[in-house]
Short mmCIF file of C-alpha atoms and ligand atoms in Angstrom, two decimals:
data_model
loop_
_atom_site.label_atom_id
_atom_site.label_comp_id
_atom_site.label_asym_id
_atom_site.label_seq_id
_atom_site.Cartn_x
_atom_site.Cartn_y
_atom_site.Cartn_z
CA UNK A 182 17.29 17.63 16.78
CA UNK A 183 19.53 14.81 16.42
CA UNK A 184 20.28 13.35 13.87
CA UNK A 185 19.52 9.83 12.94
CA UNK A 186 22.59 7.25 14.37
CA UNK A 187 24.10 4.81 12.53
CA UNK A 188 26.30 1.87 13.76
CA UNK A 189 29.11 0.48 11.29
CA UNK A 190 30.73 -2.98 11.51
CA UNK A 191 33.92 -3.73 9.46
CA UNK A 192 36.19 -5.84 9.21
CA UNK A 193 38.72 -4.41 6.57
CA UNK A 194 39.66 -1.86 3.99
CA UNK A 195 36.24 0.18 4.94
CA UNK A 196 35.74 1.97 1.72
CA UNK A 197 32.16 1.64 1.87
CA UNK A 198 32.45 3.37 5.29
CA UNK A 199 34.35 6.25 3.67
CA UNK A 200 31.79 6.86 1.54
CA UNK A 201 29.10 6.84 4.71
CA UNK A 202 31.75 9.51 6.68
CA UNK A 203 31.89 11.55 3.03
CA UNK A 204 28.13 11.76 2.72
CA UNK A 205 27.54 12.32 6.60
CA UNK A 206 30.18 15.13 6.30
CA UNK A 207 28.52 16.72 3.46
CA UNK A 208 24.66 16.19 4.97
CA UNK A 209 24.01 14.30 1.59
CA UNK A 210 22.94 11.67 4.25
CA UNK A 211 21.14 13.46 7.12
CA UNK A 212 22.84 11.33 9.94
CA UNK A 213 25.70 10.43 12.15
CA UNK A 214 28.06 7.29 12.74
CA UNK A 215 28.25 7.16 16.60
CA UNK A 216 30.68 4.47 16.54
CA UNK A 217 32.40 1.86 13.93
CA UNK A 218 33.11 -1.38 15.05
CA UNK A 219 35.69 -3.93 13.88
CA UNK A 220 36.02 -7.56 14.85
CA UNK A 221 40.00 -7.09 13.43
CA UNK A 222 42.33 -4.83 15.21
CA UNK A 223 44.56 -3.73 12.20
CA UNK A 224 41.26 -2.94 9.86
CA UNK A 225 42.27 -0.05 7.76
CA UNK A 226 38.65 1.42 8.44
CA UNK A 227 39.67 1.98 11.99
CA UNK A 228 42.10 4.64 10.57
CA UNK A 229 39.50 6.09 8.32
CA UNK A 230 36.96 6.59 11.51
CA UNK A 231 39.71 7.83 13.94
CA UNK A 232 40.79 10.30 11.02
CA UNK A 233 37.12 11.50 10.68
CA UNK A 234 36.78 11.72 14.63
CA UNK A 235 34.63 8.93 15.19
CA UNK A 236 34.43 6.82 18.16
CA UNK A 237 35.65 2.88 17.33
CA UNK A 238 35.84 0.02 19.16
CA UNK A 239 37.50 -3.59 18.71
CA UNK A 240 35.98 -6.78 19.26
CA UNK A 241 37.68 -9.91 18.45
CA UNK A 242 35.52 -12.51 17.99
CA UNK A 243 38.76 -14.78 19.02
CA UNK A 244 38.31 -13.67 22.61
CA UNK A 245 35.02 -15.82 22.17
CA UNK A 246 34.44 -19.48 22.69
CA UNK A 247 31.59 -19.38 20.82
CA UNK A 248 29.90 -17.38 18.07
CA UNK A 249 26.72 -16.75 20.34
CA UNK A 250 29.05 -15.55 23.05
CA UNK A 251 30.78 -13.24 20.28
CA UNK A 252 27.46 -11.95 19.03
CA UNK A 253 26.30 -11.09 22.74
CA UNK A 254 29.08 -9.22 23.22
CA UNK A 255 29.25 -7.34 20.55
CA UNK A 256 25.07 -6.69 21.24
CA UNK A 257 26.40 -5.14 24.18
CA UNK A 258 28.44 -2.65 22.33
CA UNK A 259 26.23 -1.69 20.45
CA UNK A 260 23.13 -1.48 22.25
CA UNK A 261 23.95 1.95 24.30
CA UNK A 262 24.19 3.88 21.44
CA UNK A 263 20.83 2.90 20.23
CA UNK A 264 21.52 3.10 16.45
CA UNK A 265 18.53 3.17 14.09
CA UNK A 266 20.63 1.52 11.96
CA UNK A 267 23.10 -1.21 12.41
CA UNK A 268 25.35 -1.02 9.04
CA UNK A 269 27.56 -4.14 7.72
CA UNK A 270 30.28 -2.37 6.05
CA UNK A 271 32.35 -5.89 4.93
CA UNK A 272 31.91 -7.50 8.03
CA UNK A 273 33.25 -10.75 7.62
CA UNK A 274 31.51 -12.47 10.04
CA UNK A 275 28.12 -14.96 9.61
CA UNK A 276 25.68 -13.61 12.41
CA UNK A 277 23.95 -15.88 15.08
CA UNK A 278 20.39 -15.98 14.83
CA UNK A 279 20.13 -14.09 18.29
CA UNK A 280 21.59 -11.07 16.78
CA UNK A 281 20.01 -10.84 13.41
CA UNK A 282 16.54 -10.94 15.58
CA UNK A 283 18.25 -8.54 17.86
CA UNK A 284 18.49 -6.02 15.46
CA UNK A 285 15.84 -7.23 12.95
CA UNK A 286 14.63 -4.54 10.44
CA UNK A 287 17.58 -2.21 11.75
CA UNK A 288 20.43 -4.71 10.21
CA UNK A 289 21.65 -4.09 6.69
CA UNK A 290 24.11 -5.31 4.45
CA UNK A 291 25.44 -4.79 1.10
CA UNK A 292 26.97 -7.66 -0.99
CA UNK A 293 28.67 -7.68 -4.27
CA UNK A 294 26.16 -9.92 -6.77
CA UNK A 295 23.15 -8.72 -7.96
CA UNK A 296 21.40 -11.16 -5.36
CA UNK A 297 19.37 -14.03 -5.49
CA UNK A 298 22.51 -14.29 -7.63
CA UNK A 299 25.51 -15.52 -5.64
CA UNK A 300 24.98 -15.36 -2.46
CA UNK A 301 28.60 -16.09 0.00
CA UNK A 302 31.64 -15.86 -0.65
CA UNK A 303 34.00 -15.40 -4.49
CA UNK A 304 30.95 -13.71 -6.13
CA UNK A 305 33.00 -11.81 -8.67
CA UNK A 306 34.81 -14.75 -10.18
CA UNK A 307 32.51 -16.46 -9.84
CA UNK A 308 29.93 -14.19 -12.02
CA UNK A 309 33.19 -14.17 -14.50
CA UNK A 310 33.17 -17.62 -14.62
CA UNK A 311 29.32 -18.16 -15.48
CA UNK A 312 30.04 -16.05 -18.53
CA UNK A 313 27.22 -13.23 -16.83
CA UNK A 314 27.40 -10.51 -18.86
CA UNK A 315 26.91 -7.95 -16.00
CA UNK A 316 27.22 -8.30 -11.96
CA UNK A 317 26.90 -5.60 -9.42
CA UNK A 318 25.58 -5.11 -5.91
CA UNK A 319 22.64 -5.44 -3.89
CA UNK A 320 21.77 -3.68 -0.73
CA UNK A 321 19.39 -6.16 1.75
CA UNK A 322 18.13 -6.37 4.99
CA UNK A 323 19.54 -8.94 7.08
CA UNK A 324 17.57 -12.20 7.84
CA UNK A 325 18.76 -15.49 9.22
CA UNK A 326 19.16 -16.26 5.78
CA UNK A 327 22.85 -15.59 4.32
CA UNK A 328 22.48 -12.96 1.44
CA UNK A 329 18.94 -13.68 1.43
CA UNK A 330 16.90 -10.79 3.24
CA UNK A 331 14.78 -8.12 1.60
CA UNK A 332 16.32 -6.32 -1.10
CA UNK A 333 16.81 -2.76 -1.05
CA UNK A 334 18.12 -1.09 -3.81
CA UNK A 335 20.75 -3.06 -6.43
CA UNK A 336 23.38 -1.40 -8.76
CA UNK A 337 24.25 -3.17 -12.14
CA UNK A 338 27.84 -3.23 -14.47
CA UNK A 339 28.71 -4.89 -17.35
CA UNK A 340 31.16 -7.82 -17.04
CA UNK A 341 33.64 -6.83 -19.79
CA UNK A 342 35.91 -9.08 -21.79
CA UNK A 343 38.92 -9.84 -19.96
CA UNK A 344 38.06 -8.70 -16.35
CA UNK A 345 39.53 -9.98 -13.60
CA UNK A 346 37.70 -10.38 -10.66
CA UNK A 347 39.67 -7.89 -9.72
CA UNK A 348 38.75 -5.69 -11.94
CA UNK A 349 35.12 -6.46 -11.58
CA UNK A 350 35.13 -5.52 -7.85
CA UNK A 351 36.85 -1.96 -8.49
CA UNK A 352 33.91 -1.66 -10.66
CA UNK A 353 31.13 -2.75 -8.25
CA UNK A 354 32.96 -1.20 -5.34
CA UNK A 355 32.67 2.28 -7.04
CA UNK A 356 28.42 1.90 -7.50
CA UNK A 357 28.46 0.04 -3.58
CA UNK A 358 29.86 4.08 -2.42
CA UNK A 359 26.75 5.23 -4.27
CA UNK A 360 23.51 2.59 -3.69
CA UNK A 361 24.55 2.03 -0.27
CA UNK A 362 24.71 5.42 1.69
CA UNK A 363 21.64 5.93 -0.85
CA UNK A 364 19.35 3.15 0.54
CA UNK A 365 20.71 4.63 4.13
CA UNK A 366 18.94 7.73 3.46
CA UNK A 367 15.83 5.88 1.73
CA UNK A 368 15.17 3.75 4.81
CA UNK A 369 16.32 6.80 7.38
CA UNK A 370 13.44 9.45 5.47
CA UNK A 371 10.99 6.15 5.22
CA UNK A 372 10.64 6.41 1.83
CA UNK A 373 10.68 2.44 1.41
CA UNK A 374 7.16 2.32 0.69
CA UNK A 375 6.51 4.76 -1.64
CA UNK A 376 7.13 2.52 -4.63
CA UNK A 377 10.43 1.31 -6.25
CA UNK A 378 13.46 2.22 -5.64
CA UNK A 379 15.77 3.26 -8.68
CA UNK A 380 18.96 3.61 -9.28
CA UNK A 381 21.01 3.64 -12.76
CA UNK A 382 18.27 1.69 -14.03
CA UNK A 383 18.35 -0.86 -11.85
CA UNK A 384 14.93 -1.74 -10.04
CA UNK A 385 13.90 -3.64 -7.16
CA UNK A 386 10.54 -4.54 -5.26
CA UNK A 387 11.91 -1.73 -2.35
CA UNK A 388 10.60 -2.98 0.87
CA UNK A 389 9.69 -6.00 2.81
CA UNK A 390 9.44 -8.11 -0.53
CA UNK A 391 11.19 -11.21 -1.04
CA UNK A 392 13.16 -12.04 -3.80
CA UNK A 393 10.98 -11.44 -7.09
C1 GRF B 537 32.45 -4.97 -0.39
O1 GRF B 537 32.72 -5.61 -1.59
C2 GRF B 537 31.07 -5.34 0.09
O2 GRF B 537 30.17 -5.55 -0.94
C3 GRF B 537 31.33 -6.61 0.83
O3 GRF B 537 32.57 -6.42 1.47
C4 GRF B 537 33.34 -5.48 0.74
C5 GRF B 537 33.73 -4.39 1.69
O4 GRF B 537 34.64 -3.49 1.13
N1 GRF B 537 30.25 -6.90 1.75
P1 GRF B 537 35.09 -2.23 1.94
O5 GRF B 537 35.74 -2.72 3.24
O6 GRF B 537 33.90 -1.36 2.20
O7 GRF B 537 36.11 -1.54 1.07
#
């Protein structure tokens, strides 16, 4: 049978897409990455997907007059490969309306607050800066909302005396490897609706909830 298909969209480093080729590799997560897109040619995660024999593409959204036009295009990448999940691995791009309902219910993200917390952009600093005493990550659907669909599963650390937001990130990035291929295989086995999801005692309302 095959297995369920995942698409990933980068646009950098692409360790959270190391940890979905890991955990595909070792059938931890029963599924396969058909192809990894980046919108930036020199993405290290290009490297990490060609290493791993995966099929990537490049799209430059600079090619593009508009974001629309950039967001059709890259619909038309990924359409004939008809992922059941589209996966934003750091893709630093905001999404057009027309492509989050594209893909609606198939389009997930993972950003580094524990959301409704922070939503955009500097969320590590700017957790620091609040004087939070933890921060983490949140896996979501994606809405037309920025940060602001349906949470999925959400990974918390302590903000230590002295971190740096780089520091902080290393920390996040390390539970993002874990929650996110994680809530992959939770939505992928439909197990959204059988309760909460846990992880490290972190909690969230697991499925087509808002925000508590
Ligand atoms: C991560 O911090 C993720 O939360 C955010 O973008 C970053 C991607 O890092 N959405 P990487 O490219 O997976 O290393």
């Amino acid at each position: 049978m095959k297995k369920p298909q995942l698409v990933i969209l980068i646009s950098g480093s692409g360790t959270n897409l190391q940890a979905f080729i890991d955990q595909c590799a070792s059938g931890e997560l029963n599924a396969e990455i058909a192809c990894v897109i980046s919108n930036k040619a020199d993405a290290f995660g290009l490297e990490r997907a060609k290493s791993a024999g995966i099929q990537t593409a490049t799209l430059s959204h600079k090619d593009f007059d508009s974001r629309e036009a950039f967001d059709q295009a890259l619909i038309e990448l990924i359409d004939p490969y008809q992922p059941d999940l589209v996966v934003l691995a750091g893709f630093m791009r905001i999404l057009s309306a027309g492509f989050v309902q594209h893909f609606l219910g198939k389009l997930i993200n993972i950003h580094p607050s524990l959301l409704p917390k922070y939503a955009g952009l500097n969320t590590h600093q700017r957790a620091i800066d609040a004087g939070d005493s933890e921060a983490g990550a949140t896996v979501h659907f994606v809405t037309e909302e920025l940060d602001g669909g349906p949470a999925i599963l959400q990974a918390a650390v302590p903000i230590h005396e002295g971190d740096t937001a780089d520091i902080l990130a290393s920390r996040i990035l390390e539970q993002e490897h874990k929650i996110y291929p994680l809530a992959t295989k939770l939505i992928l086995e439909g197990k959204l609706n059988e309760g909460q999801a846990f992880y490290e005692g972190s909690a969230l309302p697991a499925s087509g909830h808002a925000y508590p």
